[in-house]
C-alpha cells in the first residue's frame, strides 16, 4: 500500500469511530427522552436481545425485564399506566458528561454518563401522587453502560445506573434520605422486582451513603496504566 492509501485507511477508521461515538451518544440521549414521558416500549426497543438494566441493586434481564421496570413499575408508579406526557407531572432525565470508549473491533463499547432528574407533581394533580414519592425531588446518578452493535445498529446491552443522591426540593440533599431503597426481593415474588439481586459485594446503598463508581475509560492524558503511585512519582519530579 502507498503512503496515501495508509493515511486514507487511518482517516476512515477515525471517522468510523467518531460516527460510532455519535450513534451511542444519540442512543443514550433518546433513552433519556423516552423515560421522561413514560414510553416503555420505545425504551425496550433501545436494548439488545440479551439486554439488561441494573437499578437499585437488582438486574432486570431481557426485554421482559426492561418492560417490567419501565412499564409495570415506572409507568404505573408515575402515570397510572398511561403513556406521557401527563398533565401536572414533571419527570425530566438529563443525560450529561459522556465519555464513550469504542472497542478496537467496533463491535462493543463502554459509556459513562451522568444523569440528573427533576421530578414531582403540581398541586392540581396531587390526588395521583404515590405516597412514597415526594411532591418535588431531585435525583442524580452515574451510568456505566455496555453497548453492542447488532446488525449494524448500536444498542444498549447493559444499562448500569448507580444512584448517587436524592433530595426533596424544599429541604435539599443535606436533610434528605433517599426515598428509593435497594431491591430485596426478586420477580415473581415481587411483581415489580428484578430478575436477580446483585451479589452482596456489589450491593448499593443509597444517599447519604457514597461509593466509588469504577470508571470504564482510560486516563485521557496518562493512559490506562496510570495508578496513584505514578502521580506520586511525578510530584517528586516536578521542579
Coordinates of N, CA and C in Angstrom, one line a residue:
X1 N 0.8 -1.2 0.0 CA 0.0 0.0 0.0 C 0.9 1.3 0.0
X2 N 0.4 2.3 -0.6 CA 1.1 3.6 -0.7 C 0.9 4.3 0.6
X3 N 1.7 5.4 0.8 CA 1.5 6.2 2.0 C 0.2 6.9 2.0
X4 N -0.3 7.3 0.8 CA -1.6 7.9 0.7 C -2.7 6.9 1.1
X5 N -2.6 5.7 0.6 CA -3.6 4.7 1.0 C -3.6 4.4 2.5
X6 N -2.4 4.3 3.1 CA -2.3 4.1 4.5 C -3.0 5.3 5.3
X7 N -2.7 6.5 4.8 CA -3.4 7.6 5.5 C -4.9 7.6 5.3
X8 N -5.3 7.3 4.1 CA -6.7 7.2 3.8 C -7.4 6.2 4.7
X9 N -6.8 5.0 4.9 CA -7.3 4.0 5.7 C -7.4 4.4 7.1
X10 N -6.4 5.1 7.6 CA -6.4 5.6 9.0 C -7.5 6.6 9.2
X11 N -7.7 7.5 8.2 CA -8.8 8.5 8.3 C -10.1 7.8 8.4
X12 N -10.3 6.8 7.5 CA -11.6 6.1 7.5 C -11.9 5.5 8.9
X13 N -10.9 4.9 9.5 CA -11.0 4.3 10.8 C -11.4 5.3 11.9
X14 N -10.8 6.5 11.8 CA -11.1 7.6 12.7 C -12.5 8.1 12.5
X15 N -12.9 8.3 11.3 CA -14.3 8.7 11.0 C -15.3 7.7 11.5
X16 N -15.0 6.4 11.3 CA -15.9 5.4 11.7 C -16.1 5.4 13.2
X17 N -15.0 5.6 13.9 CA -15.0 5.7 15.4 C -15.8 6.9 15.9
X18 N -15.7 8.0 15.2 CA -16.4 9.2 15.6 C -17.9 9.0 15.3
X19 N -18.2 8.3 14.2 CA -19.6 8.0 13.9 C -20.2 7.0 15.0
X20 N -19.4 6.1 15.4 CA -19.9 5.2 16.5 C -20.2 5.9 17.8
X21 N -19.3 6.8 18.2 CA -19.5 7.6 19.4 C -20.7 8.4 19.3
X22 N -21.0 9.1 18.1 CA -22.1 9.9 17.9 C -23.4 9.0 18.0
X23 N -23.4 7.8 17.4 CA -24.6 7.0 17.4 C -24.9 6.5 18.9
X24 N -23.8 6.2 19.6 CA -24.1 5.8 21.0 C -24.6 6.9 21.9
X25 N -24.0 8.1 21.6 CA -24.5 9.3 22.4 C -26.0 9.6 22.0
X26 N -26.3 9.5 20.8 CA -27.7 9.7 20.4 C -28.6 8.6 21.0
X27 N -28.1 7.4 21.1 CA -28.9 6.3 21.7 C -29.2 6.6 23.2
X28 N -28.2 7.0 23.9 CA -28.4 7.3 25.3 C -29.3 8.6 25.5
X29 N -29.1 9.6 24.7 CA -30.0 10.8 24.8 C -31.4 10.4 24.5
X30 N -31.6 9.5 23.5 CA -33.0 9.1 23.2 C -33.6 8.3 24.4
X31 N -32.8 7.5 25.0 CA -33.3 6.8 26.3 C -33.8 7.8 27.3
X32 N -33.0 8.9 27.5 CA -33.5 9.9 28.5 C -34.8 10.5 28.1
X33 N -35.0 10.8 26.8 CA -36.3 11.4 26.4 C -37.4 10.4 26.6
X34 N -37.2 9.2 26.2 CA -38.3 8.2 26.3 C -38.7 8.0 27.7
X35 N -37.8 7.9 28.7 CA -38.2 7.7 30.1 C -38.8 8.9 30.7
X36 N -38.5 10.1 30.1 CA -39.2 11.3 30.6 C -40.7 11.2 30.5
X37 N -41.1 10.6 29.4 CA -42.6 10.6 29.1 C -43.2 9.2 29.3
X38 N -42.5 8.3 30.0 CA -43.1 7.0 30.3 C -43.5 6.3 29.1
X39 N -42.5 6.0 28.2 CA -42.8 5.3 27.0 C -42.0 4.0 27.0
X40 N -42.4 3.0 27.7 CA -41.6 1.8 27.9 C -41.3 1.0 26.7
X41 N -42.2 1.0 25.8 CA -42.0 0.2 24.5 C -40.8 0.8 23.8
X42 N -40.7 2.1 23.7 CA -39.6 2.7 23.0 C -38.3 2.5 23.7
X43 N -38.4 2.5 25.1 CA -37.2 2.2 25.9 C -36.7 0.8 25.6
X44 N -37.6 -0.2 25.7 CA -37.2 -1.6 25.4 C -36.6 -1.8 24.1
X45 N -37.1 -1.0 23.1 CA -36.5 -1.1 21.7 C -35.1 -0.6 21.6
X46 N -34.6 0.1 22.6 CA -33.2 0.5 22.5 C -32.2 -0.6 22.9
X47 N -32.7 -1.7 23.5 CA -31.9 -2.7 24.1 C -31.6 -3.9 23.2
X48 N -30.5 -4.5 23.3 CA -30.1 -5.7 22.6 C -31.0 -6.9 23.1
X49 N -31.0 -8.0 22.4 CA -31.8 -9.1 22.8 C -31.5 -9.6 24.2
X50 N -30.2 -9.6 24.5 CA -29.8 -10.0 25.8 C -29.5 -8.8 26.8
X51 N -30.2 -7.7 26.5 CA -30.0 -6.5 27.2 C -30.5 -6.6 28.7
X52 N -30.0 -5.7 29.5 CA -30.4 -5.7 30.9 C -30.2 -4.3 31.5
X53 N -30.9 -4.1 32.6 CA -30.8 -2.9 33.4 C -30.5 -3.2 34.8
X54 N -29.5 -2.5 35.4 CA -29.2 -2.6 36.8 C -29.7 -1.4 37.5
X55 N -30.6 -1.6 38.4 CA -31.2 -0.5 39.1 C -31.5 -0.9 40.6
X56 N -31.0 -0.1 41.5 CA -31.3 -0.3 43.0 C -30.9 -1.7 43.4
X57 N -29.7 -2.1 43.0 CA -29.1 -3.4 43.4 C -29.8 -4.6 42.8
X58 N -30.6 -4.4 41.8 CA -31.2 -5.5 41.1 C -31.0 -5.4 39.6
X59 N -31.0 -6.6 38.9 CA -30.8 -6.6 37.5 C -32.1 -7.1 36.8
X60 N -32.6 -6.3 35.9 CA -33.8 -6.7 35.1 C -33.3 -7.2 33.7
X61 N -33.6 -8.4 33.4 CA -33.0 -9.0 32.2 C -33.9 -9.2 31.0
X62 N -33.4 -9.0 29.8 CA -34.2 -9.2 28.6 C -35.2 -8.1 28.4
X63 N -35.9 -8.2 27.3 CA -37.0 -7.2 27.0 C -38.1 -7.3 28.0
X64 N -38.4 -8.5 28.5 CA -39.4 -8.7 29.6 C -39.0 -8.0 30.8
X65 N -37.8 -8.1 31.3 CA -37.3 -7.4 32.5 C -37.3 -5.9 32.3
X66 N -36.9 -5.4 31.1 CA -36.9 -4.0 30.8 C -38.3 -3.4 30.9
X67 N -39.2 -4.1 30.3 CA -40.6 -3.7 30.3 C -41.2 -3.7 31.7
X68 N -40.8 -4.7 32.5 CA -41.3 -4.7 33.9 C -40.8 -3.5 34.7
X69 N -39.6 -3.1 34.5 CA -39.1 -1.9 35.2 C -39.7 -0.6 34.7
X70 N -39.7 -0.4 33.4 CA -40.1 0.9 32.8 C -41.6 0.9 32.6
X71 N -42.2 -0.2 32.4 CA -43.7 -0.3 32.2 C -44.4 -0.5 33.5
X72 N -44.3 -1.8 34.0 CA -45.1 -2.2 35.1 C -44.8 -1.3 36.3
X73 N -43.5 -1.0 36.6 CA -43.2 -0.2 37.8 C -43.2 1.3 37.5
X74 N -42.4 1.8 36.7 CA -42.3 3.2 36.5 C -43.6 3.8 35.9
X75 N -44.1 3.2 34.9 CA -45.3 3.8 34.3 C -46.5 3.8 35.2
X76 N -46.6 2.7 35.9 CA -47.7 2.6 36.9 C -47.5 3.5 38.1
X77 N -46.3 3.6 38.5 CA -46.0 4.5 39.7 C -46.3 6.0 39.4
X78 N -45.8 6.4 38.2 CA -45.8 7.9 37.9 C -47.1 8.3 37.2
X79 N -47.6 7.5 36.3 CA -48.7 7.9 35.4 C -49.9 7.0 35.4
X80 N -50.0 6.1 36.4 CA -51.1 5.2 36.5 C -51.3 4.3 35.2
X81 N -50.2 4.0 34.6 CA -50.2 3.1 33.4 C -50.4 3.9 32.1
X82 N -50.5 5.2 32.1 CA -50.7 5.9 30.9 C -49.3 6.4 30.3
X83 N -49.3 6.5 29.0 CA -48.1 7.0 28.3 C -48.1 8.5 28.5
X84 N -46.9 9.1 28.7 CA -46.8 10.5 28.9 C -46.7 11.3 27.6
X85 N -46.6 12.6 27.7 CA -46.5 13.4 28.9 C -47.9 13.4 29.6
X86 N -47.9 13.6 30.9 CA -49.1 13.6 31.7 C -49.2 14.9 32.4
X87 N -50.4 15.5 32.3 CA -50.6 16.9 32.9 C -50.2 16.9 34.4
X88 N -49.4 17.9 34.7 CA -49.0 18.1 36.1 C -47.9 17.3 36.6
X89 N -47.3 16.4 35.8 CA -46.2 15.5 36.2 C -44.9 16.0 35.6
X90 N -43.9 16.2 36.4 CA -42.5 16.6 35.9 C -41.6 15.3 36.1
X91 N -40.9 14.9 35.1 CA -40.1 13.7 35.2 C -39.0 13.8 34.2
X92 N -38.1 14.8 34.3 CA -37.1 15.1 33.2 C -35.8 14.5 33.6
X93 N -35.3 13.6 32.7 CA -34.0 13.0 32.9 C -32.9 13.6 32.0
X94 N -32.0 14.3 32.5 CA -30.9 14.9 31.7 C -29.7 13.9 31.7
X95 N -29.3 13.7 30.4 CA -28.1 12.8 30.2 C -26.9 13.6 29.9
X96 N -25.9 13.6 30.7 CA -24.8 14.6 30.7 C -23.4 13.9 30.8
X97 N -22.4 14.7 30.4 CA -21.0 14.4 30.8 C -20.5 13.1 30.2
X98 N -20.8 12.8 29.0 CA -20.5 11.5 28.4 C -19.0 11.3 28.1
X99 N -18.5 10.1 28.4 CA -17.2 9.6 28.0 C -17.4 8.2 27.4
X100 N -17.2 8.1 26.1 CA -17.6 6.9 25.3 C -16.3 6.2 24.8
X101 N -16.2 4.9 25.0 CA -15.0 4.2 24.6 C -15.4 3.0 23.7
X102 N -15.1 3.1 22.4 CA -15.4 2.1 21.4 C -14.3 1.1 21.3
X103 N -14.6 -0.2 21.3 CA -13.6 -1.3 21.2 C -12.9 -1.2 19.8
X104 N -11.7 -1.8 19.8 CA -10.9 -1.8 18.5 C -11.7 -2.4 17.4
X105 N -12.5 -3.5 17.6 CA -13.2 -4.1 16.5 C -14.5 -3.4 16.2
X106 N -14.9 -2.4 17.0 CA -16.1 -1.6 16.8 C -17.4 -2.4 16.9
X107 N -17.3 -3.5 17.7 CA -18.5 -4.3 18.0 C -19.1 -4.1 19.3
X108 N -18.3 -3.5 20.2 CA -18.8 -3.2 21.6 C -18.3 -1.9 22.0
X109 N -18.9 -1.3 23.1 CA -18.4 0.0 23.6 C -18.8 0.1 25.0
X110 N -18.1 1.0 25.7 CA -18.5 1.4 27.1 C -18.8 2.9 27.1
X111 N -19.7 3.2 28.0 CA -20.1 4.6 28.1 C -20.4 5.0 29.5
X112 N -19.8 6.1 29.9 CA -20.1 6.7 31.2 C -20.9 8.0 31.1
X113 N -22.0 8.1 31.7 CA -22.8 9.3 31.6 C -23.2 9.7 33.1
X114 N -23.6 11.0 33.2 CA -24.2 11.4 34.5 C -25.6 11.8 34.2
X115 N -26.5 11.2 35.0 CA -27.9 11.5 34.9 C -28.4 12.4 36.0
X116 N -29.2 13.4 35.7 CA -29.8 14.3 36.7 C -31.3 14.3 36.4
X117 N -32.1 14.1 37.5 CA -33.6 14.0 37.3 C -34.3 15.1 38.2
X118 N -35.2 15.8 37.5 CA -36.1 16.7 38.3 C -37.5 16.1 38.2
X119 N -38.1 15.8 39.3 CA -39.4 15.2 39.3 C -40.4 15.8 40.3
X120 N -41.6 15.5 40.1 CA -42.7 15.9 41.0 C -44.0 16.2 40.4
X121 N -45.0 16.6 41.2 CA -46.3 16.8 40.8 C -46.8 18.2 41.2
X122 N -47.6 18.7 40.3 CA -48.2 20.0 40.5 C -49.3 19.9 41.5
X123 N -49.6 21.0 42.2 CA -50.7 20.9 43.3 C -52.0 20.4 42.7
X124 N -52.3 20.7 41.4 CA -53.6 20.4 40.9 C -53.8 18.9 40.6
X125 N -52.7 18.1 40.7 CA -52.8 16.6 40.5 C -52.3 15.8 41.7
X126 N -52.3 16.4 42.8 CA -51.8 15.7 44.0 C -52.5 14.4 44.3
X127 N -53.8 14.3 43.9 CA -54.5 13.0 44.1 C -53.9 11.8 43.4
X128 N -53.1 12.1 42.4 CA -52.4 11.0 41.6 C -51.0 10.6 42.2
X129 N -50.5 11.4 43.1 CA -49.2 11.2 43.6 C -49.1 10.0 44.5
X130 N -48.1 9.1 44.3 CA -48.0 8.0 45.2 C -47.4 8.5 46.5
X131 N -47.9 7.8 47.6 CA -47.5 8.3 49.0 C -46.0 8.2 49.2
X132 N -45.3 7.2 48.6 CA -43.9 7.0 48.9 C -42.9 8.0 48.1
X133 N -43.5 8.8 47.3 CA -42.6 9.7 46.5 C -42.9 11.2 46.9
X134 N -41.8 12.0 47.1 CA -42.1 13.4 47.5 C -42.8 14.1 46.3
X135 N -43.4 15.3 46.7 CA -44.1 16.1 45.7 C -43.0 16.7 44.7
X136 N -41.9 17.1 45.2 CA -40.9 17.7 44.4 C -39.5 17.1 44.9
X137 N -38.7 16.6 43.9 CA -37.5 16.0 44.3 C -36.5 16.1 43.2
X138 N -35.2 15.9 43.6 CA -34.1 15.9 42.7 C -33.4 14.5 42.8
X139 N -32.8 14.0 41.8 CA -32.0 12.8 41.8 C -30.9 12.9 40.9
X140 N -29.8 12.3 41.2 CA -28.6 12.2 40.3 C -27.9 10.8 40.4
X141 N -27.4 10.4 39.3 CA -26.7 9.1 39.3 C -25.7 9.0 38.2
X142 N -24.9 8.0 38.2 CA -23.9 7.7 37.2 C -24.3 6.4 36.4
X143 N -24.2 6.5 35.1 CA -24.3 5.3 34.3 C -22.9 4.8 33.9
X144 N -22.7 3.5 34.0 CA -21.5 2.9 33.4 C -22.1 1.7 32.5
X145 N -22.3 2.1 31.3 CA -23.1 1.2 30.4 C -22.2 0.4 29.4
X146 N -22.8 -0.7 29.0 CA -22.2 -1.5 27.9 C -23.1 -1.4 26.7
X147 N -22.5 -1.3 25.5 CA -23.3 -1.2 24.3 C -22.7 -2.3 23.3
X148 N -23.6 -2.7 22.4 CA -23.2 -3.7 21.4 C -23.8 -3.3 20.0
X149 N -23.1 -3.7 19.0 CA -23.6 -3.4 17.6 C -24.3 -4.7 17.2
X150 N -25.6 -4.6 16.9 CA -26.4 -5.7 16.4 C -26.9 -5.4 15.0
X151 N -26.5 -6.2 14.0 CA -27.0 -6.0 12.6 C -26.7 -4.6 12.2
X152 N -25.5 -4.1 12.6 CA -25.0 -2.7 12.2 C -25.6 -1.6 13.0
X153 N -26.4 -1.9 14.0 CA -27.1 -0.8 14.8 C -26.6 -0.9 16.2
X154 N -26.2 0.2 16.8 CA -25.8 0.2 18.2 C -27.0 0.1 19.1
X155 N -26.9 -0.8 20.1 CA -28.0 -0.9 21.1 C -27.3 -1.0 22.5
X156 N -28.2 -0.8 23.5 CA -27.7 -1.0 24.9 C -27.7 -2.4 25.3
X157 N -26.6 -2.9 25.8 CA -26.5 -4.3 26.3 C -26.8 -4.3 27.8
X158 N -26.2 -3.4 28.5 CA -26.3 -3.4 30.0 C -26.3 -1.9 30.4
X159 N -27.5 -1.4 30.8 CA -27.6 -0.1 31.4 C -27.4 -0.2 32.9
X160 N -26.3 0.3 33.4 CA -25.9 0.2 34.8 C -26.0 1.5 35.4
X161 N -27.2 1.8 36.1 CA -27.4 3.1 36.7 C -27.1 3.0 38.2
X162 N -26.2 3.8 38.7 CA -25.9 3.9 40.1 C -26.3 5.2 40.7
X163 N -27.5 5.2 41.4 CA -27.9 6.4 42.0 C -26.9 7.0 43.0
X164 N -26.6 8.3 42.9 CA -25.7 8.9 43.8 C -26.3 9.7 44.9
X165 N -27.5 10.3 44.6 CA -28.2 11.0 45.7 C -29.6 11.3 45.3
X166 N -30.5 11.5 46.2 CA -31.8 12.0 46.1 C -32.1 13.2 47.1
X167 N -32.9 14.1 46.7 CA -33.2 15.2 47.6 C -34.6 15.7 47.5
X168 N -35.3 15.9 48.6 CA -36.5 16.7 48.5 C -36.2 18.1 48.0
X169 N -37.0 18.7 47.2 CA -36.7 20.1 46.7 C -36.7 21.1 47.8
X170 N -37.6 21.0 48.7 CA -37.8 22.0 49.7 C -36.6 22.0 50.7
X171 N -36.2 20.8 51.1 CA -35.2 20.7 52.2 C -33.8 20.5 51.7
X172 N -33.6 20.0 50.5 CA -32.3 19.8 49.9 C -31.7 18.5 50.3
X173 N -30.5 18.2 49.7 CA -29.8 16.9 49.9 C -29.2 16.8 51.3
X174 N -29.0 17.9 52.0 CA -28.4 17.8 53.3 C -29.4 17.3 54.3
X175 N -30.7 17.3 54.0 CA -31.7 16.9 55.0 C -32.6 15.8 54.5
X176 N -32.1 15.0 53.5 CA -32.9 14.0 52.8 C -32.3 12.7 52.9
X177 N -33.0 11.6 53.1 CA -32.6 10.2 52.9 C -33.4 9.7 51.7
X178 N -32.7 9.0 50.8 CA -33.3 8.6 49.5 C -34.6 7.9 49.8
X179 N -35.7 8.3 49.0 CA -37.0 7.6 49.1 C -37.0 6.3 48.4
X180 N -36.0 6.0 47.5 CA -35.9 4.7 46.9 C -34.8 3.9 47.6
X181 N -35.0 2.7 47.9 CA -34.0 1.8 48.5 C -33.7 0.6 47.7
X182 N -32.6 -0.1 48.0 CA -32.2 -1.2 47.2 C -33.2 -2.4 47.2
X183 N -33.2 -3.1 46.1 CA -34.2 -4.2 45.9 C -33.8 -5.3 46.9
X184 N -34.8 -6.0 47.5 CA -34.6 -7.1 48.4 C -35.3 -8.3 48.0
X185 N -36.2 -8.3 47.0 CA -36.9 -9.5 46.6 C -37.1 -9.5 45.1
X186 N -36.9 -10.7 44.5 CA -36.9 -10.8 43.0 C -38.3 -11.1 42.5
X187 N -38.4 -11.0 41.2 CA -39.7 -11.4 40.5 C -39.7 -12.9 40.4
X188 N -40.8 -13.6 40.5 CA -42.2 -13.1 40.5 C -42.7 -12.8 41.9
X189 N -42.0 -13.2 43.0 CA -42.5 -12.9 44.3 C -42.8 -11.4 44.5
X190 N -42.0 -10.6 44.0 CA -42.3 -9.2 43.9 C -42.6 -8.8 42.4
X191 N -43.8 -8.5 42.1 CA -44.3 -8.3 40.7 C -43.5 -7.2 40.0
X192 N -42.8 -6.3 40.7 CA -42.0 -5.3 40.0 C -40.5 -5.5 40.3
X193 N -40.2 -6.6 40.9 CA -38.8 -6.8 41.3 C -37.9 -7.2 40.2
X194 N -36.6 -7.2 40.4 CA -35.6 -7.6 39.4 C -35.6 -9.1 39.2
X195 N -34.9 -9.6 38.2 CA -34.8 -11.0 38.0 C -33.7 -11.5 38.9
X196 N -32.7 -10.7 39.3 CA -31.6 -11.1 40.1 C -31.2 -10.0 41.0
X197 N -30.9 -10.3 42.3 CA -30.3 -9.3 43.2 C -28.8 -9.4 43.0
X198 N -28.1 -8.3 43.0 CA -26.7 -8.2 42.9 C -26.0 -8.9 44.1
X199 N -24.8 -9.5 43.8 CA -24.1 -10.1 45.0 C -23.8 -9.1 46.1
X200 N -23.7 -9.6 47.3 CA -23.5 -8.7 48.4 C -22.4 -7.7 48.2
X201 N -21.3 -8.1 47.6 CA -20.2 -7.2 47.4 C -20.5 -6.1 46.4
X202 N -21.5 -6.2 45.6 CA -21.9 -5.2 44.6 C -23.2 -4.5 45.0
X203 N -23.7 -4.8 46.2 CA -25.0 -4.2 46.7 C -24.8 -2.7 46.9
X204 N -25.7 -1.9 46.6 CA -25.6 -0.4 46.6 C -26.5 0.2 47.6
X205 N -25.9 0.8 48.6 CA -26.7 1.7 49.5 C -27.0 3.0 48.9
X206 N -28.1 3.6 49.2 CA -28.4 4.9 48.6 C -28.1 6.1 49.6
X207 N -28.3 7.3 49.1 CA -28.0 8.5 49.8 C -28.5 8.5 51.2
X208 N -27.7 8.9 52.2 CA -26.5 9.6 52.1 C -25.2 8.8 52.0
X209 N -25.3 7.5 51.8 CA -24.1 6.6 51.6 C -23.5 7.0 50.2
X210 N -22.2 6.9 50.2 CA -21.5 7.2 48.9 C -20.5 6.1 48.6
X211 N -20.3 5.8 47.4 CA -19.4 4.8 47.0 C -18.8 5.1 45.6
X212 N -17.6 4.6 45.4 CA -16.9 4.9 44.1 C -17.6 4.1 43.0
X213 N -17.7 4.7 41.9 CA -18.2 4.1 40.7 C -17.0 3.9 39.7
X214 N -16.5 2.7 39.6 CA -15.3 2.5 38.7 C -15.5 3.0 37.3
X215 N -14.4 3.7 36.8 CA -14.5 4.3 35.5 C -14.1 3.4 34.4
X216 N -14.8 3.3 33.3 CA -14.6 2.4 32.2 C -13.5 2.9 31.2
X217 N -13.2 4.2 31.4 CA -12.3 4.8 30.4 C -10.9 5.0 30.9
X218 N -9.9 4.9 30.0 CA -8.5 5.2 30.4 C -8.3 6.7 30.7
X219 N -7.3 7.0 31.5 CA -7.0 8.4 31.8 C -6.6 9.0 30.4
X220 N -7.3 10.1 30.1 CA -7.0 10.7 28.7 C -5.6 11.3 28.5
X221 N -4.9 11.5 29.5 CA -3.5 12.0 29.3 C -2.5 10.9 29.7
X222 N -2.7 10.3 30.8 CA -1.7 9.4 31.3 C -1.9 7.9 30.9
X223 N -3.0 7.6 30.3 CA -3.3 6.3 29.8 C -3.8 5.3 30.8
X224 N -4.1 4.1 30.3 CA -4.8 3.1 31.1 C -4.0 2.6 32.2
X225 N -2.7 2.7 32.1 CA -1.8 2.1 33.1 C -1.6 3.0 34.3
X226 N -2.2 4.2 34.3 CA -2.0 5.1 35.4 C -2.5 4.6 36.7
X227 N -1.6 4.7 37.8 CA -2.0 4.4 39.1 C -1.5 5.5 40.0
X228 N -2.0 5.6 41.2 CA -1.7 6.7 42.1 C -0.2 6.9 42.4
X229 N 0.4 5.7 42.4 CA 1.9 5.8 42.7 C 2.6 6.5 41.6
X230 N 2.1 6.4 40.3 CA 2.7 7.2 39.2 C 2.6 8.7 39.5
X231 N 1.5 9.1 40.0 CA 1.3 10.5 40.2 C 2.2 11.0 41.3
X232 N 2.4 10.1 42.4 CA 3.3 10.5 43.5 C 4.7 10.7 42.9
X233 N 5.1 9.8 42.0 CA 6.4 9.9 41.4 C 6.6 11.1 40.6
X234 N 5.5 11.5 39.9 CA 5.5 12.7 39.1 C 5.7 13.9 39.9
X235 N 5.0 13.9 41.1 CA 5.1 15.1 42.0 C 6.5 15.3 42.5
X236 N 7.2 14.2 42.7 CA 8.6 14.3 43.2 C 9.5 14.9 42.1
X237 N 9.1 14.6 40.8 CA 10.0 15.1 39.7 C 9.7 16.5 39.3
X238 N 8.6 17.1 39.8 CA 8.2 18.4 39.4 C 9.3 19.4 40.1
X239 N 9.6 20.5 39.3 CA 10.6 21.4 39.9 C 10.0 22.2 41.0

